[in-house]
PDB file of C-alpha atoms in Angstrom:
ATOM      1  CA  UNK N   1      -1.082   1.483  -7.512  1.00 44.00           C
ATOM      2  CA  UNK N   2      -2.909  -1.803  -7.663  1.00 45.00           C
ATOM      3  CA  UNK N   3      -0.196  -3.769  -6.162  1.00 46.00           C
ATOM      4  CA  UNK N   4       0.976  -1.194  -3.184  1.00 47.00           C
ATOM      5  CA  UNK N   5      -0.103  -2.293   0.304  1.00 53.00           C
ATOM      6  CA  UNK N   6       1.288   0.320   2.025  1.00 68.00           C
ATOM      7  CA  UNK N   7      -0.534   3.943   2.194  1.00 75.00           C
ATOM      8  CA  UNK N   8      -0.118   5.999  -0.758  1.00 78.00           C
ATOM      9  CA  UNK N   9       1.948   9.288  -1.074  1.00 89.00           C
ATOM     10  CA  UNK N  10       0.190  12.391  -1.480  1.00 87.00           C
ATOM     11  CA  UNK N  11       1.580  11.985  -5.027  1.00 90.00           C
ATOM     12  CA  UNK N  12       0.287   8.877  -5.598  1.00 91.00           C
ATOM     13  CA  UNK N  13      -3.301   9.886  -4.273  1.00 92.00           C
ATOM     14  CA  UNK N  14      -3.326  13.298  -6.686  1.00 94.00           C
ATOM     15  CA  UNK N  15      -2.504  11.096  -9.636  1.00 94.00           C
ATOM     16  CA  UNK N  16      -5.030   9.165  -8.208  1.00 93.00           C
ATOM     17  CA  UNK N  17      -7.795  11.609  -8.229  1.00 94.00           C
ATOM     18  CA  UNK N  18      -6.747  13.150 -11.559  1.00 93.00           C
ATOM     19  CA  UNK N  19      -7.220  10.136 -13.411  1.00 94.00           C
ATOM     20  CA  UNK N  20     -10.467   9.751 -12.025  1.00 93.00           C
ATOM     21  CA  UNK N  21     -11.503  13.302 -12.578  1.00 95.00           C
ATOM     22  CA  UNK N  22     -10.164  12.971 -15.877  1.00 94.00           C
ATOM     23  CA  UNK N  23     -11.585  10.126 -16.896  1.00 92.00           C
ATOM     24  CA  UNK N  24     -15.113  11.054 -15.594  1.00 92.00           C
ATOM     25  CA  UNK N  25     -15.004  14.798 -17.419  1.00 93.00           C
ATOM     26  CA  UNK N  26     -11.662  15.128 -19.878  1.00 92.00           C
ATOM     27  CA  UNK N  27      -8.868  16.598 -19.047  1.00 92.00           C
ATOM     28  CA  UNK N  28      -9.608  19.891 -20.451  1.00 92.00           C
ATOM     29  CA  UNK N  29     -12.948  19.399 -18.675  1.00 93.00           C
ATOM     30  CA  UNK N  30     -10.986  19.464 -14.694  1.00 93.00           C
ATOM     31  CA  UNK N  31      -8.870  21.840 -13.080  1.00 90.00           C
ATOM     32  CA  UNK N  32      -6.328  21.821 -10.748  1.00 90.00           C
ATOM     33  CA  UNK N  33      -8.329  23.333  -8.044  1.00 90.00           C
ATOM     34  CA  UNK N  34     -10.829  20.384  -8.586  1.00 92.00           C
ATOM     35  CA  UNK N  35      -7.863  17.793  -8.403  1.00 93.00           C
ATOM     36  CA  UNK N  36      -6.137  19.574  -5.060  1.00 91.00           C
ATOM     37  CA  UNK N  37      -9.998  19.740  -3.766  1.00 91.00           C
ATOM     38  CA  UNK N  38     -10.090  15.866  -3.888  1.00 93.00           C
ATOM     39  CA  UNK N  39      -7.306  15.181  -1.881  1.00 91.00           C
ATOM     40  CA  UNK N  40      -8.047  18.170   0.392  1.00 91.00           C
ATOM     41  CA  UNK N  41      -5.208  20.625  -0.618  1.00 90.00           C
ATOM     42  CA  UNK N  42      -5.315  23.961  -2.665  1.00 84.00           C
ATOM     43  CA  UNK N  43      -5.063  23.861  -6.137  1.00 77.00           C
ATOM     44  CA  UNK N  44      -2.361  26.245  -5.931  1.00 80.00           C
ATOM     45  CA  UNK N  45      -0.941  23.428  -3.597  1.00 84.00           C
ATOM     46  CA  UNK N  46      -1.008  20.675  -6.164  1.00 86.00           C
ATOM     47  CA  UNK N  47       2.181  22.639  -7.795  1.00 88.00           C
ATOM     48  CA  UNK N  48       4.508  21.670  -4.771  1.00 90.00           C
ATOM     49  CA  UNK N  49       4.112  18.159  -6.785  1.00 91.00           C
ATOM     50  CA  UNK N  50       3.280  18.528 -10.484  1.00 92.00           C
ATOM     51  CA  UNK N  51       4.118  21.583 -12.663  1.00 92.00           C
ATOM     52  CA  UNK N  52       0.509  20.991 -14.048  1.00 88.00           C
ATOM     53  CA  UNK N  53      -2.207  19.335 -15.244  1.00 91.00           C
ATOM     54  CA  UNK N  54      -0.068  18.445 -18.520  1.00 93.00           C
ATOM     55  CA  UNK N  55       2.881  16.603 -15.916  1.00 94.00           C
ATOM     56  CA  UNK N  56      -0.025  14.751 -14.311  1.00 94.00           C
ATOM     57  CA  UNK N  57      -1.040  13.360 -17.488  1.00 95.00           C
ATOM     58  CA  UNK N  58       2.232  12.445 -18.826  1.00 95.00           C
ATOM     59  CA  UNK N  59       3.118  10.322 -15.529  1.00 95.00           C
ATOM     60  CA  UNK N  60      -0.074   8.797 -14.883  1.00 96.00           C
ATOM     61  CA  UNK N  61      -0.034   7.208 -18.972  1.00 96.00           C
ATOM     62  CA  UNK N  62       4.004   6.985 -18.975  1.00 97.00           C
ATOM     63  CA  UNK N  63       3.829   5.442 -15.911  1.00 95.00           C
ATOM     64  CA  UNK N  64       1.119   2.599 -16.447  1.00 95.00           C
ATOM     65  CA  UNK N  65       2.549   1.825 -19.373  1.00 96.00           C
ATOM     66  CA  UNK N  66       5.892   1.719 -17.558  1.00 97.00           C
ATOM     67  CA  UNK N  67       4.412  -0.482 -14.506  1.00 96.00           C
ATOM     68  CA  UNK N  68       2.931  -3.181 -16.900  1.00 97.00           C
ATOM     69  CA  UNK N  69       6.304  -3.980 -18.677  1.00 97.00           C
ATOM     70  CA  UNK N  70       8.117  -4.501 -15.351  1.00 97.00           C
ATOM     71  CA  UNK N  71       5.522  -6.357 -13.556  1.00 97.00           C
ATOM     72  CA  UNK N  72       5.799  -8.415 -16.969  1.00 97.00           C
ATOM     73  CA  UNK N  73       9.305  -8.817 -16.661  1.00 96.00           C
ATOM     74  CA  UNK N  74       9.404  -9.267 -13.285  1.00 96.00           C
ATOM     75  CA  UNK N  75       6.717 -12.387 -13.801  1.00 95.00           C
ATOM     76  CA  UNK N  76       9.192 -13.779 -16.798  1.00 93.00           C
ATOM     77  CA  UNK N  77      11.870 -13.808 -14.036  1.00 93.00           C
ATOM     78  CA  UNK N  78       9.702 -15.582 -11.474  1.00 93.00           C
ATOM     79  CA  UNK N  79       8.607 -17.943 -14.638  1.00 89.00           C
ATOM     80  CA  UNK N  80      12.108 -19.646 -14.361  1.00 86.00           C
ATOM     81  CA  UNK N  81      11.393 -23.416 -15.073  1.00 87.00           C
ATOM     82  CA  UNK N  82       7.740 -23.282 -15.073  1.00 91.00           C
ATOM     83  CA  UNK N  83       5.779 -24.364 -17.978  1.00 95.00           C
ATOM     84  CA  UNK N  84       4.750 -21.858 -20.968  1.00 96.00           C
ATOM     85  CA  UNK N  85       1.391 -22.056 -19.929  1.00 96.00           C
ATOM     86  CA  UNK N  86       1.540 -20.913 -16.209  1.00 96.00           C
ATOM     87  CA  UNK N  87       3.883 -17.847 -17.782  1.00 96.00           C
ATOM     88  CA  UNK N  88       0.938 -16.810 -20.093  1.00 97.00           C
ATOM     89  CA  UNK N  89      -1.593 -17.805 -17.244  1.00 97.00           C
ATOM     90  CA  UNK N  90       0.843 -15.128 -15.132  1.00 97.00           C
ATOM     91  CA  UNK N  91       0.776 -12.554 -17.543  1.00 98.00           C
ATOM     92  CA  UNK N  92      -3.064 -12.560 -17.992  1.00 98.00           C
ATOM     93  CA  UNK N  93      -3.047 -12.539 -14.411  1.00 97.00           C
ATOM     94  CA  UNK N  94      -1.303  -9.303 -14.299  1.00 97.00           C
ATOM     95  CA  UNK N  95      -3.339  -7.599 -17.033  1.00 97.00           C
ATOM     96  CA  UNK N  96      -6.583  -8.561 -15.624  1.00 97.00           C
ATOM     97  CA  UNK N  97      -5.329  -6.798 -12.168  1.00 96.00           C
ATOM     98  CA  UNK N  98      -4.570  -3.705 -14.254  1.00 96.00           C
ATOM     99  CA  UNK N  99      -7.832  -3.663 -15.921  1.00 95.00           C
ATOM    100  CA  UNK N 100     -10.301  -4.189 -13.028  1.00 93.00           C
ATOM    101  CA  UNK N 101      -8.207  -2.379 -10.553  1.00 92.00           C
ATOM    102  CA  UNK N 102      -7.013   1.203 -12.873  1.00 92.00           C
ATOM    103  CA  UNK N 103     -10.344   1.412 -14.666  1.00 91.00           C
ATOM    104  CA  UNK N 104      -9.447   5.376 -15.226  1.00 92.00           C
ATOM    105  CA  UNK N 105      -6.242   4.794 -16.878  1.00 93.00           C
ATOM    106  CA  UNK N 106      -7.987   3.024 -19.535  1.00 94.00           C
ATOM    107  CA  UNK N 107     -10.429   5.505 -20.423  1.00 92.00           C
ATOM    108  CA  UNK N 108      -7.755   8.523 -19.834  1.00 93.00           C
ATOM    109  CA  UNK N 109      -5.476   6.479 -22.313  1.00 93.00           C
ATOM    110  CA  UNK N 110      -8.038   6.405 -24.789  1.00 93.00           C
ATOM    111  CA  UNK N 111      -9.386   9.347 -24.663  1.00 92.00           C
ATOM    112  CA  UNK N 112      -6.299  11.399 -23.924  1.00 93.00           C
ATOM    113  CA  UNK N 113      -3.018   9.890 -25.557  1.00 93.00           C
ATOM    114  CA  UNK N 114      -3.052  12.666 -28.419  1.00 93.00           C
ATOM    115  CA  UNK N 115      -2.512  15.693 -25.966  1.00 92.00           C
ATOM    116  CA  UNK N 116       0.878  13.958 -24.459  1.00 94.00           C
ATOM    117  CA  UNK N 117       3.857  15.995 -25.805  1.00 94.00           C
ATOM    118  CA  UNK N 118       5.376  14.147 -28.667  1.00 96.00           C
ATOM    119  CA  UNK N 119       8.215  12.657 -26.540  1.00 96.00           C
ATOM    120  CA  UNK N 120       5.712  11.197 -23.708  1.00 96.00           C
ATOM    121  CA  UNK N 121       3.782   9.943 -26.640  1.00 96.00           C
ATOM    122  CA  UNK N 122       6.643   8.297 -28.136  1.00 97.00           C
ATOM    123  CA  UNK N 123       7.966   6.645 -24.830  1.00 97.00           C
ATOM    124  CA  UNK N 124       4.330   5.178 -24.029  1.00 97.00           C
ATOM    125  CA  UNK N 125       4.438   3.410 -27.360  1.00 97.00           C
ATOM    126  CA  UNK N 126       7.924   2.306 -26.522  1.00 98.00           C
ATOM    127  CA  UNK N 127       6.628   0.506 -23.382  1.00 98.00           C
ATOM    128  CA  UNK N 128       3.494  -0.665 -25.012  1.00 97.00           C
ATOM    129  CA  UNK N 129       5.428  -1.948 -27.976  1.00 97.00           C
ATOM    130  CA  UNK N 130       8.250  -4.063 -25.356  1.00 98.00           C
ATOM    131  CA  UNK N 131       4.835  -5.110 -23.610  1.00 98.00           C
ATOM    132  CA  UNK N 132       3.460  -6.732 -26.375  1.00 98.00           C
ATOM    133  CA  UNK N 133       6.368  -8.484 -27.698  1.00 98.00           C
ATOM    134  CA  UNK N 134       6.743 -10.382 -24.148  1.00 97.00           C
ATOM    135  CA  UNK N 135       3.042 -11.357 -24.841  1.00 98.00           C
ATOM    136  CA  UNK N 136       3.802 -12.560 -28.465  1.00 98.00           C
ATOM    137  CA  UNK N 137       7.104 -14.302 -26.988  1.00 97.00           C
ATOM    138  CA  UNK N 138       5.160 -16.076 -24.411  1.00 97.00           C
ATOM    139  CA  UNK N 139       1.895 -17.044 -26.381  1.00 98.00           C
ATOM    140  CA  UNK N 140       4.094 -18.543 -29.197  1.00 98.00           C
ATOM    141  CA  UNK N 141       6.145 -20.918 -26.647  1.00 97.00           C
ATOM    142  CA  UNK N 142       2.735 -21.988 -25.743  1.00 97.00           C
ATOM    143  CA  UNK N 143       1.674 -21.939 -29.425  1.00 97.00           C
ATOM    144  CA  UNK N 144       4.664 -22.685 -31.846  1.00 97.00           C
ATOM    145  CA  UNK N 145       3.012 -22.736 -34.773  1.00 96.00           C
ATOM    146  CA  UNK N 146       1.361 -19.544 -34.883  1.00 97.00           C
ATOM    147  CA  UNK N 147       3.108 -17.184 -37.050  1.00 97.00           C
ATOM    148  CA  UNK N 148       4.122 -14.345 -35.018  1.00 97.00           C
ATOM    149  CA  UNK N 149       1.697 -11.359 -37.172  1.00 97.00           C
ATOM    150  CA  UNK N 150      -1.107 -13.892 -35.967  1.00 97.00           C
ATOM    151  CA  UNK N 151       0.651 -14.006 -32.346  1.00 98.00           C
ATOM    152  CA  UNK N 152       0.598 -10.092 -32.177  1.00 98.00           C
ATOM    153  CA  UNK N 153      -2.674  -9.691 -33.795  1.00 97.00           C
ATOM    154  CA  UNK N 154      -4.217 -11.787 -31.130  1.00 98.00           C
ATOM    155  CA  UNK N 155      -2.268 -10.227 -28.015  1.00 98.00           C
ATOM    156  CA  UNK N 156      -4.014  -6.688 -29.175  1.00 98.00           C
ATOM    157  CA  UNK N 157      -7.192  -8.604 -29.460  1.00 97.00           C
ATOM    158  CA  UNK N 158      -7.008  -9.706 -26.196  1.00 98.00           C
ATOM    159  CA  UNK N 159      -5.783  -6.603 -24.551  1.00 97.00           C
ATOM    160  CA  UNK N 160      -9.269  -4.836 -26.397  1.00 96.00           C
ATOM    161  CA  UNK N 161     -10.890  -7.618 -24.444  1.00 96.00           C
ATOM    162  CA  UNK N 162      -9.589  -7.032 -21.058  1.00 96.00           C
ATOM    163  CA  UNK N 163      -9.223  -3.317 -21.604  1.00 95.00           C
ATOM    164  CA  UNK N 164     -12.831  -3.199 -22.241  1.00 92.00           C
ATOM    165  CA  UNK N 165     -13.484  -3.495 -18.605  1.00 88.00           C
ATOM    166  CA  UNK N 166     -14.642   0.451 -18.387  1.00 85.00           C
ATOM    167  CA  UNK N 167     -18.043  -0.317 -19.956  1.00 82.00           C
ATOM    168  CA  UNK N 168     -18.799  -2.935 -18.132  1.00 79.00           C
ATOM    169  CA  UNK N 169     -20.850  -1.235 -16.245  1.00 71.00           C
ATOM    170  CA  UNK N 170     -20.263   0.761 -12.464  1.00 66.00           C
ATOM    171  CA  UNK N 171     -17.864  -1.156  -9.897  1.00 58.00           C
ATOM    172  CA  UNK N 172     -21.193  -2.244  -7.934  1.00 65.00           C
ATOM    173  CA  UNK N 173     -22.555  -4.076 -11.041  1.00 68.00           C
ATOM    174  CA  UNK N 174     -20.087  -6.260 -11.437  1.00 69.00           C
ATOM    175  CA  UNK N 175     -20.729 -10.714 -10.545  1.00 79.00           C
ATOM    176  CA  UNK N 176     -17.582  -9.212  -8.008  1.00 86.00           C
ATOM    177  CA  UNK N 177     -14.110  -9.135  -8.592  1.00 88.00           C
ATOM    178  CA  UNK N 178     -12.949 -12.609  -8.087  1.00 93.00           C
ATOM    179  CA  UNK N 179     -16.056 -13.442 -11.035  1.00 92.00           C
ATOM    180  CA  UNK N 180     -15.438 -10.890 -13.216  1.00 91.00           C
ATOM    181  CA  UNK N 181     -11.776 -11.967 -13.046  1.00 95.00           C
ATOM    182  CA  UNK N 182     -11.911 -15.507 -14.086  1.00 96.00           C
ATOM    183  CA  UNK N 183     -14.227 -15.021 -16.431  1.00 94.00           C
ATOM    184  CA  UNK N 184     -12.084 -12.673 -18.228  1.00 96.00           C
ATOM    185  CA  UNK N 185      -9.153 -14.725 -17.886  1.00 97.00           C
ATOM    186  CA  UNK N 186     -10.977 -17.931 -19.362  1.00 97.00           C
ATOM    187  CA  UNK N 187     -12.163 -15.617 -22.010  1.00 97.00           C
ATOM    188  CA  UNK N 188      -8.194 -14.358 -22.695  1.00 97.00           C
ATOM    189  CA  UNK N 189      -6.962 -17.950 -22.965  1.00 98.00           C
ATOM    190  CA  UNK N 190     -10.135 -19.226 -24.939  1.00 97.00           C
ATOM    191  CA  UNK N 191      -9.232 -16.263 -27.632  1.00 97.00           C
ATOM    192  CA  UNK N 192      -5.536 -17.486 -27.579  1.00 98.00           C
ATOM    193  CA  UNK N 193      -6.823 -21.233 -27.709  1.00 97.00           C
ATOM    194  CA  UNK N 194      -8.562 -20.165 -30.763  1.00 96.00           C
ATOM    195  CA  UNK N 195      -5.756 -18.224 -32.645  1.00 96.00           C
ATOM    196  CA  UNK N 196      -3.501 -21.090 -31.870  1.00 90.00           C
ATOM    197  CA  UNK N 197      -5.879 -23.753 -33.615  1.00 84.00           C
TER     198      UNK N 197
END
């Protein structure tokens, strides 16, 4: 989503608008007639796509959790010869982009995780869990002598950090995105700096 330049599909803009509507109200709190009304079809229409609400869910948190590990493999690919540092600088990079650009997911994610059937649930973990072993790969090249508990404990700290980016207030009240950006990636690598002391 963040990273598309070209229009999006009518799929992509219903998973779009249910994350939003979801994250604003719940998902029990939306229906589908509300969803297909935001991208001006009928509800009835939004089945030609998605079997239902419960489909929607599953590929919108599936399917973040899928696009962060491949944009952080593809960035360990591109990090071919460069230093540690710039690899780590990369992957911030990548989360921050996530977390100011698919606000919704974050909120939807915490908020709505538990109603995923149990083998959705289990596959988002999956991802998260590859996710986070890139990050504790890439923070102890940069840090070698933190143990890797302490590596992992401070990759989820850092990932409450950036995820935190839903309360920081509406869009508008932001310094603006190219602020609110480096300031969260000094504050990622300042946390990191710290756990690797």
């Amino acid at each position: 989503m963040a990273t598309r330049t070209d229009a999006p599909t009518r799929r992509e803009q219903i998973l779009r608008e249910a994350a939003r509507l979801f994250a604003e109200r719940g998902f029990h709190g939306v229906g589908v007639d509300e969803i297909g009304a935001a991208v001006g079809i009928s509800g009835p229409g939004l089945y030609r796509h998605f079997p239902g609400k419960d489909a929607m869910l599953a590929e919108l948190l599936v399917g973040i959790s899928g696009r962060l590990l491949t944009g952080a493999k593809r960035r360990l690919q591109e990090a071919d010869g460069v230093p540690p540092e710039a690899f780590l600088d990369s992957l911030v990079e990548g989360h921050i982009d996530f977390a100011l650009d698919d606000r919704p997911l974050i909120t939807l994610h915490d908020r709505e995780l538990d109603r995923l059937r149990d083998s959705d649930r289990k596959l988002v973990r999956q991802l998260q869990r590859q996710y986070v072993e890139l990050w504790v790969e890439a923070l102890r090249a940069v840090y070698p002598g933190l143990a890797e508990p302490a590596a992992r404990s401070a990759v989820h700290s850092v990932f409450g950090l950036l995820n935190s980016t839903p309360h920081l207030g509406r869009p508008g009240s932001l310094p603006g995105r190219a602020a609110t950006a480096a300031l969260l990636h000094r504050m990622a690598r300042g946390a990191f700096a710290a756990a690797g002391e």
